[in-house]
Tab-separated table of C-alpha atoms and ligand atoms in Angstrom:
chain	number	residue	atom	x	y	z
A	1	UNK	CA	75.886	41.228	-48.976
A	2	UNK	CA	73.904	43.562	-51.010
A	3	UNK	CA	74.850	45.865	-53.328
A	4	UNK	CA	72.803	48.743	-53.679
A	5	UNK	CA	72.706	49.781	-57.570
A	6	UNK	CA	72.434	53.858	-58.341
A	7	UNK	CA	69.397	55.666	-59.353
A	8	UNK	CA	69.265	55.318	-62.966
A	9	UNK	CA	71.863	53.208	-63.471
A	10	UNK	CA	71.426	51.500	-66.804
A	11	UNK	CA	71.355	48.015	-67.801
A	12	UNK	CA	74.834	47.247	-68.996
A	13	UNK	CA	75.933	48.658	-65.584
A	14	UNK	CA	73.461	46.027	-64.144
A	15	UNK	CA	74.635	43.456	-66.347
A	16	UNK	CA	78.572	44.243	-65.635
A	17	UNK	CA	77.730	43.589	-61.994
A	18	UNK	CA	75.729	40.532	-62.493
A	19	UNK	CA	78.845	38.996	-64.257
A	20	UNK	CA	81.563	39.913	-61.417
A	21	UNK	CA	79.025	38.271	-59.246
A	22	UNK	CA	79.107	35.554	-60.769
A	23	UNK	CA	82.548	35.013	-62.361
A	24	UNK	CA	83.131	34.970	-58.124
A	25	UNK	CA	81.110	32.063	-58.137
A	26	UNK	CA	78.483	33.342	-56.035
A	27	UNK	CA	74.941	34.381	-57.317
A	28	UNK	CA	73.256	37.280	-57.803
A	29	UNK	CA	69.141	37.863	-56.516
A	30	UNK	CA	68.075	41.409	-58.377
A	31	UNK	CA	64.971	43.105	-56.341
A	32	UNK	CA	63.903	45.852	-59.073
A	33	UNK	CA	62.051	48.440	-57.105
A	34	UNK	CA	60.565	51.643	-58.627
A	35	UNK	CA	63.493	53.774	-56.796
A	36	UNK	CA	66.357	51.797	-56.414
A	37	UNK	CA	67.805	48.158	-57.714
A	38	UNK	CA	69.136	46.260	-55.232
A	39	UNK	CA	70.911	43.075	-55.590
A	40	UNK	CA	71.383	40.368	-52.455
A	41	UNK	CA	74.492	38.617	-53.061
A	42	UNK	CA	74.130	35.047	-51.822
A	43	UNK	CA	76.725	31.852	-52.181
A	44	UNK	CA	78.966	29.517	-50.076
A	45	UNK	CA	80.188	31.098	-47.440
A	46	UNK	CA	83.797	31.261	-48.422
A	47	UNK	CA	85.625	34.775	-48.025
A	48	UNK	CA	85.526	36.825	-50.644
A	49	UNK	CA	87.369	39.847	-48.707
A	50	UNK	CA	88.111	41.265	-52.557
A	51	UNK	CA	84.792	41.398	-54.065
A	52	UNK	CA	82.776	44.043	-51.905
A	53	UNK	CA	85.604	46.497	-52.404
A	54	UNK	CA	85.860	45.596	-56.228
A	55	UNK	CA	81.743	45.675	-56.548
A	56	UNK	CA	81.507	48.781	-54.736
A	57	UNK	CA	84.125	51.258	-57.217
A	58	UNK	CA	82.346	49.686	-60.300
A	59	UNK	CA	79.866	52.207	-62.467
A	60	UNK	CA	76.342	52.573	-61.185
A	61	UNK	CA	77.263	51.075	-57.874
A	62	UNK	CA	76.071	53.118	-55.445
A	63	UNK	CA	77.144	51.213	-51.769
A	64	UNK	CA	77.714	47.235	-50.676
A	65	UNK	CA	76.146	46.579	-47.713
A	66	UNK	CA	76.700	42.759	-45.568
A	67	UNK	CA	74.022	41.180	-44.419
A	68	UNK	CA	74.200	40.357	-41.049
A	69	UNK	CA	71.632	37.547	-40.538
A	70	UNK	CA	72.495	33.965	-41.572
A	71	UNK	CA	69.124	34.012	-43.674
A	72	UNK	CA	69.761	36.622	-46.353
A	73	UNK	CA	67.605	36.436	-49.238
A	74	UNK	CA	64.737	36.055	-46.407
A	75	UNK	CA	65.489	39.023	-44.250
A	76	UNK	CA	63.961	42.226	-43.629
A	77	UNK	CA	67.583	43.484	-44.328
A	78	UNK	CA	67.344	42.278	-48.170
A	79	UNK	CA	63.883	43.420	-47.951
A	80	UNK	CA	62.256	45.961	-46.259
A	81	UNK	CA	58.806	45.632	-47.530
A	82	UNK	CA	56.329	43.074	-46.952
A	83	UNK	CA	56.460	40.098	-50.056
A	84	UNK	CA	52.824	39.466	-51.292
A	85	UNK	CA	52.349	35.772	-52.341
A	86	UNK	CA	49.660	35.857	-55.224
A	87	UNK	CA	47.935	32.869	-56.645
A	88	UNK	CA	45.542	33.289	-58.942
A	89	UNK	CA	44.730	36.162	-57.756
A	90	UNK	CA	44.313	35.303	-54.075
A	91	UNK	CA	46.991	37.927	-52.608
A	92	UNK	CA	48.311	36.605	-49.337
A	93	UNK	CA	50.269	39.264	-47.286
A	94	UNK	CA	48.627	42.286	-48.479
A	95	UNK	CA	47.516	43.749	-45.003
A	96	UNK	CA	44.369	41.085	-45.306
A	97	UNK	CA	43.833	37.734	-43.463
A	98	UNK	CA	43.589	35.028	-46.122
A	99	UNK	CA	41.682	31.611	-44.691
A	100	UNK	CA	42.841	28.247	-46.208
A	101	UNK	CA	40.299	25.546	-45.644
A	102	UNK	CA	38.961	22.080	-46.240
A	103	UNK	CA	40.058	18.411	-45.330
A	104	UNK	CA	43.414	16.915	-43.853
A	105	UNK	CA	43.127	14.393	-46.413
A	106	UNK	CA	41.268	14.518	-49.649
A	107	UNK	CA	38.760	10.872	-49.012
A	108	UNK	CA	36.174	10.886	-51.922
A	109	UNK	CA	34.763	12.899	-54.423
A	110	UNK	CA	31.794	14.039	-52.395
A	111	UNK	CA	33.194	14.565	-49.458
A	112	UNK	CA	35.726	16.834	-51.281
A	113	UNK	CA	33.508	18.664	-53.173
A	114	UNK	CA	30.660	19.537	-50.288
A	115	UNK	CA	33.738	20.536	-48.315
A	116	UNK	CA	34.936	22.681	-51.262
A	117	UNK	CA	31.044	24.289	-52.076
A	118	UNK	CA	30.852	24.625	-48.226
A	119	UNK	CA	34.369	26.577	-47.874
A	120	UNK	CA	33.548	28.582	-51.321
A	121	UNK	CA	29.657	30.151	-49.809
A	122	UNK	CA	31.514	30.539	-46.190
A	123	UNK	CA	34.222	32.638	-48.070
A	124	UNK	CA	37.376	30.474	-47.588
A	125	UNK	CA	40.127	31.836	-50.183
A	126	UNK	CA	41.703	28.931	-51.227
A	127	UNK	CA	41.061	25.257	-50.488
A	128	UNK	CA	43.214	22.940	-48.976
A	129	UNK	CA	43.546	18.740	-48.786
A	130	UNK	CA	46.120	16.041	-48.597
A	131	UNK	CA	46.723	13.875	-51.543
A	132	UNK	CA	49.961	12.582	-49.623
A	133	UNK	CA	49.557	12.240	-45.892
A	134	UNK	CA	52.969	12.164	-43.952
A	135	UNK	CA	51.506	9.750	-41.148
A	136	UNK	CA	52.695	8.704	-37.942
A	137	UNK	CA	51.800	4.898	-38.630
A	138	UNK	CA	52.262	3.113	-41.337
A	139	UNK	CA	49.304	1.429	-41.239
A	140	UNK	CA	47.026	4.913	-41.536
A	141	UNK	CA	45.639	6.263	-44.281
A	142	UNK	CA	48.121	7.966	-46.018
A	143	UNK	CA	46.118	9.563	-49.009
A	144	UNK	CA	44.441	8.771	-52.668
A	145	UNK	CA	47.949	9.904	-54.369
A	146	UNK	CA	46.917	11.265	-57.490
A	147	UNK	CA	43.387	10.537	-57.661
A	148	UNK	CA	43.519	13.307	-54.560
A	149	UNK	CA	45.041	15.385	-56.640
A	150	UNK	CA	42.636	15.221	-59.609
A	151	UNK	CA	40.264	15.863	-57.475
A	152	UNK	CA	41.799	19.230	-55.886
A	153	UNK	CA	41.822	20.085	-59.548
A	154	UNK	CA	38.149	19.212	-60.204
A	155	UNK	CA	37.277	21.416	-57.214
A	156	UNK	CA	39.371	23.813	-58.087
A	157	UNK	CA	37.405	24.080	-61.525
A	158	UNK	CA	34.113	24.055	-59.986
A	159	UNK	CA	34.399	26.953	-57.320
A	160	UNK	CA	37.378	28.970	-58.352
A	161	UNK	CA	39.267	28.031	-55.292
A	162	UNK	CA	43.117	27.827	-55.514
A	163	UNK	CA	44.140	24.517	-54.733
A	164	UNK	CA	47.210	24.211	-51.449
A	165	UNK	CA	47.858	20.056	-51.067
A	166	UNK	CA	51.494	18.500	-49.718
A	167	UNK	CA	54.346	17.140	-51.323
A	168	UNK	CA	56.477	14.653	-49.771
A	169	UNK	CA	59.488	13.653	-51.883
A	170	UNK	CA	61.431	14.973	-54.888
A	171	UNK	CA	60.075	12.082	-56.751
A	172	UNK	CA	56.268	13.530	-56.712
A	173	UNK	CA	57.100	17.252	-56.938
A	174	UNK	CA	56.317	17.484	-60.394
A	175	UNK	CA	53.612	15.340	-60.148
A	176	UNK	CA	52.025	17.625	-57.571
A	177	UNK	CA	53.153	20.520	-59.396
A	178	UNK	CA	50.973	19.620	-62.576
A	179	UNK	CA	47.920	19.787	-60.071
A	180	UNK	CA	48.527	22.172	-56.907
A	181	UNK	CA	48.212	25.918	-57.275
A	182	UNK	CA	49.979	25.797	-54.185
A	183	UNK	CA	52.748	22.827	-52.458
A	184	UNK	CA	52.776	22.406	-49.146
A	185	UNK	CA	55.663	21.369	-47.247
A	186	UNK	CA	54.682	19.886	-43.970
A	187	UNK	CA	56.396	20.166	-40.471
A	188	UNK	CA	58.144	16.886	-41.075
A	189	UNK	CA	60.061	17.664	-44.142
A	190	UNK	CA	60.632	21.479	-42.833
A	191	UNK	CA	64.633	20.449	-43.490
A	192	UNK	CA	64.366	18.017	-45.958
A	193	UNK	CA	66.748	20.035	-47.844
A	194	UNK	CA	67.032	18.387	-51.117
A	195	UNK	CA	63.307	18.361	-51.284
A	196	UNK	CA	62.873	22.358	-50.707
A	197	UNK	CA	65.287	23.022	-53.225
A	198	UNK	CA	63.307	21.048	-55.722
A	199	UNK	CA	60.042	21.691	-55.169
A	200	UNK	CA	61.831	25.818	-55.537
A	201	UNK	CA	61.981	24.335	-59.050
A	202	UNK	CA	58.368	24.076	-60.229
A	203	UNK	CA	57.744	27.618	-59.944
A	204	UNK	CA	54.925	27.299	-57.652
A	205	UNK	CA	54.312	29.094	-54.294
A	206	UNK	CA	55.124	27.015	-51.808
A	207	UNK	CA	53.850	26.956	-48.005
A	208	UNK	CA	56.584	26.169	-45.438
A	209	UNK	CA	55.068	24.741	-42.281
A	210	UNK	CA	58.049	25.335	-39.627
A	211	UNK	CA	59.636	22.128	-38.453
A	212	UNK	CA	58.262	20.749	-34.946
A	213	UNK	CA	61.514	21.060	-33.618
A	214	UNK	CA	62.556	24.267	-35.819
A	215	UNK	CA	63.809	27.658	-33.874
A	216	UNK	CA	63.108	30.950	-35.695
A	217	UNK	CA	66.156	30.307	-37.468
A	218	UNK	CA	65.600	26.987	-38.716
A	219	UNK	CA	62.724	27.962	-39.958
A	220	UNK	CA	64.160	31.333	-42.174
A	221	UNK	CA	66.960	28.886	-42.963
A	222	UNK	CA	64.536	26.717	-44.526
A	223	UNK	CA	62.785	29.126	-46.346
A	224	UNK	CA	66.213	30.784	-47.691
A	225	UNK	CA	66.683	27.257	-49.295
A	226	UNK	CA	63.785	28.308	-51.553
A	227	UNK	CA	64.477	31.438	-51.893
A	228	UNK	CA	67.976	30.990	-53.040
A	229	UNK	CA	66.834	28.819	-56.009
A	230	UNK	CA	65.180	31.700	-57.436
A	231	UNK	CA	61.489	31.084	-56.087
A	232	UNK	CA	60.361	33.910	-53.483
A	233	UNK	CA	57.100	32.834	-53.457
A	234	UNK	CA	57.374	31.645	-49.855
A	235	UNK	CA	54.211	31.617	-47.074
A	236	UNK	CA	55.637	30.530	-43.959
A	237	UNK	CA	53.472	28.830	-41.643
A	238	UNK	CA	53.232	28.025	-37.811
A	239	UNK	CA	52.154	24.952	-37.028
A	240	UNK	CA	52.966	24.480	-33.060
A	241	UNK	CA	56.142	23.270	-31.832
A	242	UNK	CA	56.680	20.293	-29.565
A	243	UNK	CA	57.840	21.095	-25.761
A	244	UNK	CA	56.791	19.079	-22.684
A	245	UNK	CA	53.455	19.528	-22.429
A	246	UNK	CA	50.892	16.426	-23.811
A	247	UNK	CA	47.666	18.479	-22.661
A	248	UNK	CA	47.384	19.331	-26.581
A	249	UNK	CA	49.108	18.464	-29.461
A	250	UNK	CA	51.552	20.993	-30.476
A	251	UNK	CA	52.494	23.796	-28.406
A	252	UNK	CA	51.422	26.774	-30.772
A	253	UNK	CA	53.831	29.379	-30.759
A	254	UNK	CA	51.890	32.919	-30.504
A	255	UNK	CA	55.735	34.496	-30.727
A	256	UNK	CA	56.757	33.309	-33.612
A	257	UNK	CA	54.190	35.138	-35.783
A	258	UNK	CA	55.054	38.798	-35.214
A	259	UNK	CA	58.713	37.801	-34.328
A	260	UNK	CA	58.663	36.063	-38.202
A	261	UNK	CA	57.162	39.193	-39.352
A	262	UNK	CA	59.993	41.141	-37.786
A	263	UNK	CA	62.852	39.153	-39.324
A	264	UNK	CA	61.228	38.323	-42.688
A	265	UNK	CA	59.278	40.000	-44.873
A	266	UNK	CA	57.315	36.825	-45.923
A	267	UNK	CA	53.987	36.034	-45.656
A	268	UNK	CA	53.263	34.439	-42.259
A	269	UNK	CA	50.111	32.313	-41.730
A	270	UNK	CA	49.175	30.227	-38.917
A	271	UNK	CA	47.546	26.520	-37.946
A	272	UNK	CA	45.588	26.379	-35.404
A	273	UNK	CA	43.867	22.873	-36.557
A	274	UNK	CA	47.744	21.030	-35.849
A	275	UNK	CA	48.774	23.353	-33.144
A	276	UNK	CA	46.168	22.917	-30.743
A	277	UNK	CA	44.775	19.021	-31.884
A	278	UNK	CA	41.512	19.813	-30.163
A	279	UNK	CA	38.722	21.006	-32.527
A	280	UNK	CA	37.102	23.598	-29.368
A	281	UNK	CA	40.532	25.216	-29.325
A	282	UNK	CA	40.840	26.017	-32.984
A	283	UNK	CA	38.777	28.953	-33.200
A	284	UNK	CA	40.235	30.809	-30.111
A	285	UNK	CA	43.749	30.170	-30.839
A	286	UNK	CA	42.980	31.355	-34.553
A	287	UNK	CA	41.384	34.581	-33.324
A	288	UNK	CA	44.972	35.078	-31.409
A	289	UNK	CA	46.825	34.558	-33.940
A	290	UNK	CA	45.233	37.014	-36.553
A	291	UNK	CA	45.308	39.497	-33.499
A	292	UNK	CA	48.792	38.660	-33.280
A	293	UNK	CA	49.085	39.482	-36.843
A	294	UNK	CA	49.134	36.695	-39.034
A	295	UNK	CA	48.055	37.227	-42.678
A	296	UNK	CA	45.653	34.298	-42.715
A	297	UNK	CA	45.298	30.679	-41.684
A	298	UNK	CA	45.235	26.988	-42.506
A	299	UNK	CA	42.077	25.252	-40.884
A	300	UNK	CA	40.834	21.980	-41.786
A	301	UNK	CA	37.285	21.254	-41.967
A	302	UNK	CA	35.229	18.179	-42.456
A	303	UNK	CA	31.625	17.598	-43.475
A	304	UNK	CA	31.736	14.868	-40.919
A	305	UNK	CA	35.024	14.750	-38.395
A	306	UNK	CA	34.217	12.078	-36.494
A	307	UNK	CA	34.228	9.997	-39.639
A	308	UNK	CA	37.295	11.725	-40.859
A	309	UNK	CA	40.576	9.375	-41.899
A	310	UNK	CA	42.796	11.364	-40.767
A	311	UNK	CA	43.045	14.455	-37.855
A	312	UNK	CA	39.037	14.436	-37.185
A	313	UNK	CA	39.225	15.440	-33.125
A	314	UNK	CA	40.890	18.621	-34.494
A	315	UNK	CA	38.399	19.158	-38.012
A	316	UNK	CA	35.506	22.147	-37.580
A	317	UNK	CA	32.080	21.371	-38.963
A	318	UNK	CA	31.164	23.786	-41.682
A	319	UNK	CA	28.931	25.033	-38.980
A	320	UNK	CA	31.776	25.731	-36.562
A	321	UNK	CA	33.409	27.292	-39.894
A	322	UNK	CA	30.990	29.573	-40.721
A	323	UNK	CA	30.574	30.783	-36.624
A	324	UNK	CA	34.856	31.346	-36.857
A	325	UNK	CA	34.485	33.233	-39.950
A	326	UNK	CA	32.277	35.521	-38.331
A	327	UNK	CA	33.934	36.391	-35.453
A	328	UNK	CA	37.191	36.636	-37.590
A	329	UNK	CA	36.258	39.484	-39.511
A	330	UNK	CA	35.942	41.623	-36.597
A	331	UNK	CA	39.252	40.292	-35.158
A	332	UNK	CA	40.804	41.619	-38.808
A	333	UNK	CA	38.818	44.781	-38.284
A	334	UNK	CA	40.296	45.434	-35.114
A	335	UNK	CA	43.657	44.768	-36.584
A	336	UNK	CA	43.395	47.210	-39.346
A	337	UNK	CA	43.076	44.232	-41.863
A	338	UNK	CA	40.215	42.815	-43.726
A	339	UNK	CA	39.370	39.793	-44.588
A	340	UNK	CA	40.856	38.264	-48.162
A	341	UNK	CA	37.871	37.789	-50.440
A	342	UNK	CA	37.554	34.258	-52.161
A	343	UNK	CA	38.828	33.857	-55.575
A	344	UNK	CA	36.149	34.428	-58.536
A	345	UNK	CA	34.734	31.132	-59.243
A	346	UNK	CA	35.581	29.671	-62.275
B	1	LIG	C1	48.648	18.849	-42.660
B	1	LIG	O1	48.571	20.061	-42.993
B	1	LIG	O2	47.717	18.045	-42.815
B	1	LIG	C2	49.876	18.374	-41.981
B	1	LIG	C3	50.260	17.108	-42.039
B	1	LIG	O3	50.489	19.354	-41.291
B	1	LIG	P1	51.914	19.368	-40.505
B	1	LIG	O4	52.936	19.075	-41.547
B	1	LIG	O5	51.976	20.760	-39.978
B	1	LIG	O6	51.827	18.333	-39.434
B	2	LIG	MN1	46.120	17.130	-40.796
């Protein structure tokens, strides 16, 4: 539930509240806005028939309202206003599209940093790369492990480019943490709950990829994880979703931007790069999906895919890059959006 606080309530009828919250065991989430605090209740699901009556007559409580939705802390109900996800001063979800580039896998040290220069001139707003690969096999490259990461950071220095790079398991988190301005948590761990609630610890924004088998719900389910360990800086991000068809590599699901839009007030992003699988696809089905109304993407790009470790078929040259980034702008245009402008170089 929510309990909606009185206009100029003060803070000892805030704190009062706070208290029977929690002396029920459940946990208060406080949204401060400039007219009105409200406060999403959130905590096991055991009845508490008592407490919205009892909340409700005590001072400076204006009304208690449920929350219908199984997400809460994620919902449009909680939160009627779009959540803008800022990292070092790269605002995602601020009416502008906000492009996340660079390599599947971080390989070397030049090919990071030609992809990061490349990305930086070409106007990409943050830079992405895996450090930990989740792979299929066993036997593929699954990532330089921290030497990836000190390179993200090394990048990051050089061009001012946020760093967004995967984390796998609770044992790395803070290991990525120390490095990434920005952890990723990829489609396979989408409800690898132990490790969402974690990585909520390090205080980061984190990117949630939806699950390849994740409904809507899932997904918002996934992200309330986060959410309800105090961290609400959340981008959610399609990836594709499997079905029956084999033609490409993930089905990408055009619905799920403006229908996650509708039910959350995140931050939605999409990737074209792992929903398609086919590098000529990437740009159209990125176009769509800004048009759609997605507040930026996830590409990877490679100075040379066909030599890539890992996900080449589906990498853009920087040339291809720079041709999407082009026509992109006047997608955003046409969208009422503009394009989000790289962060100031270090
Ligand atoms: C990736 O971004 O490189 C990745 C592995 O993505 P996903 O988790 O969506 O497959
Ligand atoms: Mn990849």
């Amino acid at each position: 539930m929510m309990v909606i606080m009185k206009p100029g309530h003060t803070q000892t009828e805030f704190d009062e509240v706070m208290r029977r919250i929690g002396e029920a065991g459940l946990e208060g989430h406080p949204i401060i806005g400039v007219e009105r605090t409200v406060i999403g209740v959130v905590g096991l699901d055991r009845l508490h028939p008592e407490l919205a009556d009892d909340i409700e007559v005590m001072s400076g409580v204006e009304s208690t309202v449920p929350i219908s939705s199984p997400y809460k802390l994620c919902s449009r109900e909680f939160k009627g206003d779009d959540t803008i996800v800022d990292i070092n001063g790269v605002k995602v979800g601020e009416g502008t599209v906000s492009v996340i580039a660079g390599p599947c896998a971080v390989e070397s040290e030049e090919q990071l940093m030609a992809t990061a220069r490349a990305m930086r001139e070409r106007g990409a707003s943050m830079l992405r790369g895996g450090a930990f690969k989740p792979r299929t096999s066993p036997y593929s490259f699954r990532g330089l492990e921290e030497d990836g990461l000190k390179l993200l950071a090394q990048a990051r220095q050089e061009t001012g480019l946020p760093v967004v790079t995967e984390v796998m398991s609770e044992a790395t988190v803070q290991l990525v943490a120390k490095y990434a301005d920005v952890m990723q948590i990829g489609a396979r761990n989408a409800q690898n709950f132990f490790l969402l609630e974690e990585v909520a610890k390090a205080r980061k924004p984190v990117l949630l990829k939806r699950g390849m088998s994740s409904s809507m719900q899932d997904w918002l389910l996934a992200a309330e994880y986060i959410l309800a360990k105090g961290n609400r800086d959340v981008i959610l991000c399609e990836r594709g979703i499997r079905t029956f068809e084999t033609a490409t590599r993930n089905t990408m699901d055009i619905n799920a931007v403006p229908l996650a839009k509708e039910m959350s007030h995140l931050p939605v992003i999409a990737d074209p790069s792992h929903g398609t699988g086919k590098r000529r696809l990437v740009g159209p089905v990125a176009l769509g999906m800004v048009a759609a109304g997605a507040d930026g993407l996830i590409l990877e790009v490679h100075p040379n895919p066909d030599h890539a470790l890992s996900d080449g078929a589906q990498s853009l040259t920087f040339e291809d890059f720079s041709s999407l980034m082009a026509r992109l702008a006047k997608v955003a245009q046409a969208v009422g959006k503009r394009m989000e402008r790289a962060a100031v170089a270090a």
